[in-house]
Amino acid sequence: MLPEEDKNMNENILEIKDPVLTLEGLSVAYDTNVAVKNVSVGFKKNSVTAIMGPSGCGKSTLLRAINRMHELYENIETTGKIILNGQDIMDMSTIKVRRRMGMVFQRPNPFPTMSIYDNVIAGYKLNGIKLKKGQKDDIVERSLQDVTLWDEVKDSLFKKGTFLSGGQQQRLCIARALAFSPEIILLDEPTSALDPIATAKIEDLLVKLKESYTIILVTHNMAQAARISDYSLFMYLGELVEYDKTKKMFTNPKDIRTEEYLTGKFG
Amino acid sequence: MVKEKDSVIKDHSGSRLLKDKIFLIGIIIFSVITISPILLIIGKLIVKGYRQISLDFLIETTPNTFEAMTSIANGERIPGGIANGITGTLLMVLLAAVIAIPIGLITGIYLYENQEKRLAGVIRNISDILQGVPSIVLGLIAYLWVVKHVTQGFSALAGSTALAIMMLPMIVRSTEETFKMIPNAIKEAALALGVPYYRVILQILIPTGFSGLLTGILLSISRVIGETAPLMLTALGSSVINWDVTKPTSSIPLLIWEFYNDPNMVDLIWSSSLLLMGIVLAFNLISKQIAARRR
Amino acid sequence: MVNSEKITKIVLISVSLLIIVIAGGMVFSLFGGAIPSFKEFGLKFIVSNNWNPTEGKENYGALPFITGTLLTSVLALIIALPLSFSTSLFLGEYYRNKRISKIIGTMVDLLAGIPSIVYGLWGFYVLRPFLVSLGAPNQGFGVFTASIILAIMIIPYATSLSNEIIAMVPSDLKEAAYSLGATRLEVVLNVTVPAARSGVVAGYILAFGRALGETMAVTMLIGNSNLVPKGLFATGNSMASLIANQFGEADGLKLSSLIAIGLILFILTGIINAIGKFIIKKME
């Protein structure tokens, strides 16, 4: 049933054994405008997968489909299957789905009315989960340790998170996503608003975090994908063009469009 | 890097989603309650007021109490109309606009030109404070200034003074906001040609921002048309059509107040209010329309 | 050329200074007019609850009207709060950018356009009889009735500002909360409203300032008794409506006392508005 073109494309798409997360025929449409077309792909546990592509290719749209953020907006329709650990999550309540996936956004967005401490445990607070003081302290310390922010902020935990530098804020946002112990961390160009030093810190952090989490990262920065990702997805005009181990894709792209993008012919 | 594996925390998603729904229903119900008065009030005005409205109502002056009483006794429509109120409102609002518009425009331009200056900050703050002064206090002021010292008696001029002070801060604010939205490049292009500044204002800024300025002016007029309290202290009222700004003058709201206090005339309150409401709404909607078209 | 630039500048600045002159003149005239009363009664003017224009026994105390004004305004604010809060969430969050929001928003704006005297008529002929049928005393006149009408009148002022601020809360902030699994209600209460807090508060403060100075509708409903209101359903009088009611026959000490009340009202609304504007400025 697949059109000829799709069949050819499939050869360029790596098959992952025992994926932690699988997308099957995922499409996203804004009104009648299809932004992500029939994407099927599996993600490897405890690895960093980068989603690349020129702006407007649908990479952020794909990422946001995974934790069903599009359902916040009436004019966006997502179809297809999202399978997390063998379970289709499309029919589950979004409350449950989103708690299993942490999300980090383009611009650091700590809650401006909450302290650093409250930002880290915001997930618990928002979900109305009551914790004992000791439990909260543990979670806050562990999450901030995980993002290497603890030493920098341990004396100002009860100050507003918005007083931190951009890079610190973004690490705080990662800590906020980690506090819930999610299975997947989704990052949408998390360093695009940061300076190179802060970017390097976040990149180091992501490499460390993959020991415990599965990381999916949207990036417009090829060098970043090359530096830290294990697998790379290349999208173009809403289609998944190529998916492979990052090293392979960067040295030997199969599709001409991937090659042109990686060699800077467009983007 | 320890990960809490057994984080099987109950999420109570059922009851949370229920709360979510109930809250939304509450929001909708309360919003409907909020807007219901406008429908109830306009409905009431139309139902009770439309019968009295006729050509006579618009072009004749108010009847005296005795005429009204006889016609009610005979089961007839109350004769006469509110022409003295209509002309009075027209006179006083027009005069107020003539006073307030130039001052408001110029002050707004000054504020726009001197964004960062301390004096501009002071003027902006004072204008803001002035906007919050109750209209009855402005009535007192116009009484103390104009009734006592200028016209030596209640007068349209005094009423207009109170209304003008009311309009002034609104025009200042809308002028500054309108000009702020004009791209600097337009202004600089003219200045680069060596055009003197007053010409830039008159020939570039004002025409470019015209619809914005008009919106602000119309809205400020719609706010003062219905004012009653300050006019009670200044214009007082009159049973005849008066065009002399130094004489007591009536207005539609003042007539409504008189009718309300006169058991024989009370039937006229609804039609007068309907007309007043119609004028206010028309100004309101026209200015909104202009503002919407600008965007 | 240089000359015309200078003249333009001088015209701009001198006309702009007029607003300072007007404001200064207002304070000066109100103080001047109030002096005879303050001289006669001193501080007692504010704390005395006896307003008696009878010749020979003349005494003027503003306490009943200060309490009447504050009581009706506070009560109006309390009544307006849930309605206006819900409406601003309806407009700024739940149905933002929807057609229905445009319609509701326009209607709320129109509420601000209804003249005070029309509110008074509606209160007198519709609301008051309705409250009487529910058992309200004093033929429905009193603080409570006036407060309901005041509440309706100030709702647009409270709503328009808080609705704008709520609509301005960045969507990535809300999305961050959704991505943690929060429901919409949880996002609204924990993220959106706290982020918009100062704007919402400023809106209510400015609305309160409006309520303090409202005249006609209150005059027609509060009952105009010159006593400190003994309860929510008791009659009373406000500063603004006292001025409107008694100005016609006033001269001498009485006129001065009315002006003094105008001065108190002026200062009170000035302070409230300054606080509201200050919060808005800090927000920017």
mmCIF file with all atom_site columns, N, CA and C in Angstrom, chain B residues 117-142:
data_model
loop_
_atom_site.group_PDB
_atom_site.id
_atom_site.type_symbol
_atom_site.label_atom_id
_atom_site.label_alt_id
_atom_site.label_comp_id
_atom_site.label_asym_id
_atom_site.label_entity_id
_atom_site.label_seq_id
_atom_site.pdbx_PDB_ins_code
_atom_site.Cartn_x
_atom_site.Cartn_y
_atom_site.Cartn_z
_atom_site.occupancy
_atom_site.B_iso_or_equiv
_atom_site.pdbx_formal_charge
_atom_site.auth_seq_id
_atom_site.auth_comp_id
_atom_site.auth_asym_id
_atom_site.auth_atom_id
_atom_site.pdbx_PDB_model_num
ATOM 1  N N  . LYS B 1 117 ? 12.408  61.740 29.983 1.00 0.00 ? 117 LYS B N  1
ATOM 2  C CA . LYS B 1 117 ? 12.632  62.923 30.831 1.00 0.00 ? 117 LYS B CA 1
ATOM 3  C C  . LYS B 1 117 ? 11.842  62.829 32.127 1.00 0.00 ? 117 LYS B C  1
ATOM 4  N N  . ARG B 1 118 ? 12.431  63.394 33.197 1.00 0.00 ? 118 ARG B N  1
ATOM 5  C CA . ARG B 1 118 ? 11.748  63.333 34.487 1.00 0.00 ? 118 ARG B CA 1
ATOM 6  C C  . ARG B 1 118 ? 10.448  64.108 34.474 1.00 0.00 ? 118 ARG B C  1
ATOM 7  N N  . LEU B 1 119 ? 10.472  65.263 33.836 1.00 0.00 ? 119 LEU B N  1
ATOM 8  C CA . LEU B 1 119 ? 9.259   66.081 33.789 1.00 0.00 ? 119 LEU B CA 1
ATOM 9  C C  . LEU B 1 119 ? 8.132   65.298 33.101 1.00 0.00 ? 119 LEU B C  1
ATOM 10 N N  . ALA B 1 120 ? 8.494   64.571 32.035 1.00 0.00 ? 120 ALA B N  1
ATOM 11 C CA . ALA B 1 120 ? 7.479   63.775 31.345 1.00 0.00 ? 120 ALA B CA 1
ATOM 12 C C  . ALA B 1 120 ? 6.909   62.717 32.293 1.00 0.00 ? 120 ALA B C  1
ATOM 13 N N  . GLY B 1 121 ? 7.790   62.120 33.080 1.00 0.00 ? 121 GLY B N  1
ATOM 14 C CA . GLY B 1 121 ? 7.334   61.129 34.060 1.00 0.00 ? 121 GLY B CA 1
ATOM 15 C C  . GLY B 1 121 ? 6.341   61.746 35.033 1.00 0.00 ? 121 GLY B C  1
ATOM 16 N N  . VAL B 1 122 ? 6.671   62.955 35.502 1.00 0.00 ? 122 VAL B N  1
ATOM 17 C CA . VAL B 1 122 ? 5.781   63.634 36.451 1.00 0.00 ? 122 VAL B CA 1
ATOM 18 C C  . VAL B 1 122 ? 4.429   63.909 35.790 1.00 0.00 ? 122 VAL B C  1
ATOM 19 N N  . ILE B 1 123 ? 4.482   64.438 34.569 1.00 0.00 ? 123 ILE B N  1
ATOM 20 C CA . ILE B 1 123 ? 3.230   64.766 33.871 1.00 0.00 ? 123 ILE B CA 1
ATOM 21 C C  . ILE B 1 123 ? 2.408   63.504 33.635 1.00 0.00 ? 123 ILE B C  1
ATOM 22 N N  . ARG B 1 124 ? 3.085   62.423 33.257 1.00 0.00 ? 124 ARG B N  1
ATOM 23 C CA . ARG B 1 124 ? 2.379   61.177 33.005 1.00 0.00 ? 124 ARG B CA 1
ATOM 24 C C  . ARG B 1 124 ? 1.692   60.683 34.288 1.00 0.00 ? 124 ARG B C  1
ATOM 25 N N  . ASN B 1 125 ? 2.425   60.754 35.399 1.00 0.00 ? 125 ASN B N  1
ATOM 26 C CA . ASN B 1 125 ? 1.834   60.312 36.670 1.00 0.00 ? 125 ASN B CA 1
ATOM 27 C C  . ASN B 1 125 ? 0.646   61.168 37.064 1.00 0.00 ? 125 ASN B C  1
ATOM 28 N N  . ILE B 1 126 ? 0.799   62.481 36.919 1.00 0.00 ? 126 ILE B N  1
ATOM 29 C CA . ILE B 1 126 ? -0.292  63.380 37.301 1.00 0.00 ? 126 ILE B CA 1
ATOM 30 C C  . ILE B 1 126 ? -1.509  63.115 36.415 1.00 0.00 ? 126 ILE B C  1
ATOM 31 N N  . SER B 1 127 ? -1.253  62.899 35.134 1.00 0.00 ? 127 SER B N  1
ATOM 32 C CA . SER B 1 127 ? -2.358  62.607 34.220 1.00 0.00 ? 127 SER B CA 1
ATOM 33 C C  . SER B 1 127 ? -3.070  61.317 34.645 1.00 0.00 ? 127 SER B C  1
ATOM 34 N N  . ASP B 1 128 ? -2.284  60.316 35.036 1.00 0.00 ? 128 ASP B N  1
ATOM 35 C CA . ASP B 1 128 ? -2.878  59.059 35.510 1.00 0.00 ? 128 ASP B CA 1
ATOM 36 C C  . ASP B 1 128 ? -3.727  59.281 36.756 1.00 0.00 ? 128 ASP B C  1
ATOM 37 N N  . ILE B 1 129 ? -3.189  60.070 37.684 1.00 0.00 ? 129 ILE B N  1
ATOM 38 C CA . ILE B 1 129 ? -3.931  60.335 38.920 1.00 0.00 ? 129 ILE B CA 1
ATOM 39 C C  . ILE B 1 129 ? -5.223  61.093 38.595 1.00 0.00 ? 129 ILE B C  1
ATOM 40 N N  . LEU B 1 130 ? -5.105  62.064 37.692 1.00 0.00 ? 130 LEU B N  1
ATOM 41 C CA . LEU B 1 130 ? -6.263  62.866 37.285 1.00 0.00 ? 130 LEU B CA 1
ATOM 42 C C  . LEU B 1 130 ? -7.370  61.967 36.721 1.00 0.00 ? 130 LEU B C  1
ATOM 43 N N  . GLN B 1 131 ? -6.945  60.927 35.997 1.00 0.00 ? 131 GLN B N  1
ATOM 44 C CA . GLN B 1 131 ? -7.921  60.023 35.402 1.00 0.00 ? 131 GLN B CA 1
ATOM 45 C C  . GLN B 1 131 ? -8.747  59.306 36.476 1.00 0.00 ? 131 GLN B C  1
ATOM 46 N N  . GLY B 1 132 ? -8.176  59.161 37.663 1.00 0.00 ? 132 GLY B N  1
ATOM 47 C CA . GLY B 1 132 ? -8.889  58.445 38.715 1.00 0.00 ? 132 GLY B CA 1
ATOM 48 C C  . GLY B 1 132 ? -9.738  59.344 39.591 1.00 0.00 ? 132 GLY B C  1
ATOM 49 N N  . VAL B 1 133 ? -9.678  60.658 39.383 1.00 0.00 ? 133 VAL B N  1
ATOM 50 C CA . VAL B 1 133 ? -10.446 61.555 40.255 1.00 0.00 ? 133 VAL B CA 1
ATOM 51 C C  . VAL B 1 133 ? -11.933 61.370 39.980 1.00 0.00 ? 133 VAL B C  1
ATOM 52 N N  . PRO B 1 134 ? -12.742 61.155 41.023 1.00 0.00 ? 134 PRO B N  1
ATOM 53 C CA . PRO B 1 134 ? -14.173 60.966 40.829 1.00 0.00 ? 134 PRO B CA 1
ATOM 54 C C  . PRO B 1 134 ? -14.797 62.163 40.130 1.00 0.00 ? 134 PRO B C  1
ATOM 55 N N  . SER B 1 135 ? -15.774 61.902 39.256 1.00 0.00 ? 135 SER B N  1
ATOM 56 C CA . SER B 1 135 ? -16.340 62.988 38.470 1.00 0.00 ? 135 SER B CA 1
ATOM 57 C C  . SER B 1 135 ? -17.039 64.015 39.363 1.00 0.00 ? 135 SER B C  1
ATOM 58 N N  . ILE B 1 136 ? -17.572 63.574 40.499 1.00 0.00 ? 136 ILE B N  1
ATOM 59 C CA . ILE B 1 136 ? -18.256 64.531 41.365 1.00 0.00 ? 136 ILE B CA 1
ATOM 60 C C  . ILE B 1 136 ? -17.271 65.566 41.908 1.00 0.00 ? 136 ILE B C  1
ATOM 61 N N  . VAL B 1 137 ? -16.030 65.140 42.159 1.00 0.00 ? 137 VAL B N  1
ATOM 62 C CA . VAL B 1 137 ? -15.007 66.073 42.635 1.00 0.00 ? 137 VAL B CA 1
ATOM 63 C C  . VAL B 1 137 ? -14.673 67.076 41.534 1.00 0.00 ? 137 VAL B C  1
ATOM 64 N N  . LEU B 1 138 ? -14.646 66.590 40.282 1.00 0.00 ? 138 LEU B N  1
ATOM 65 C CA . LEU B 1 138 ? -14.401 67.513 39.170 1.00 0.00 ? 138 LEU B CA 1
ATOM 66 C C  . LEU B 1 138 ? -15.540 68.525 39.074 1.00 0.00 ? 138 LEU B C  1
ATOM 67 N N  . GLY B 1 139 ? -16.756 68.080 39.418 1.00 0.00 ? 139 GLY B N  1
ATOM 68 C CA . GLY B 1 139 ? -17.889 69.000 39.462 1.00 0.00 ? 139 GLY B CA 1
ATOM 69 C C  . GLY B 1 139 ? -17.655 70.098 40.489 1.00 0.00 ? 139 GLY B C  1
ATOM 70 N N  . LEU B 1 140 ? -17.171 69.691 41.663 1.00 0.00 ? 140 LEU B N  1
ATOM 71 C CA . LEU B 1 140 ? -16.862 70.670 42.706 1.00 0.00 ? 140 LEU B CA 1
ATOM 72 C C  . LEU B 1 140 ? -15.837 71.682 42.212 1.00 0.00 ? 140 LEU B C  1
ATOM 73 N N  . ILE B 1 141 ? -14.802 71.166 41.569 1.00 0.00 ? 141 ILE B N  1
ATOM 74 C CA . ILE B 1 141 ? -13.725 72.031 41.071 1.00 0.00 ? 141 ILE B CA 1
ATOM 75 C C  . ILE B 1 141 ? -14.276 73.035 40.061 1.00 0.00 ? 141 ILE B C  1
ATOM 76 N N  . ALA B 1 142 ? -15.059 72.526 39.095 1.00 0.00 ? 142 ALA B N  1
ATOM 77 C CA . ALA B 1 142 ? -15.594 73.429 38.071 1.00 0.00 ? 142 ALA B CA 1
ATOM 78 C C  . ALA B 1 142 ? -16.523 74.455 38.718 1.00 0.00 ? 142 ALA B C  1
#
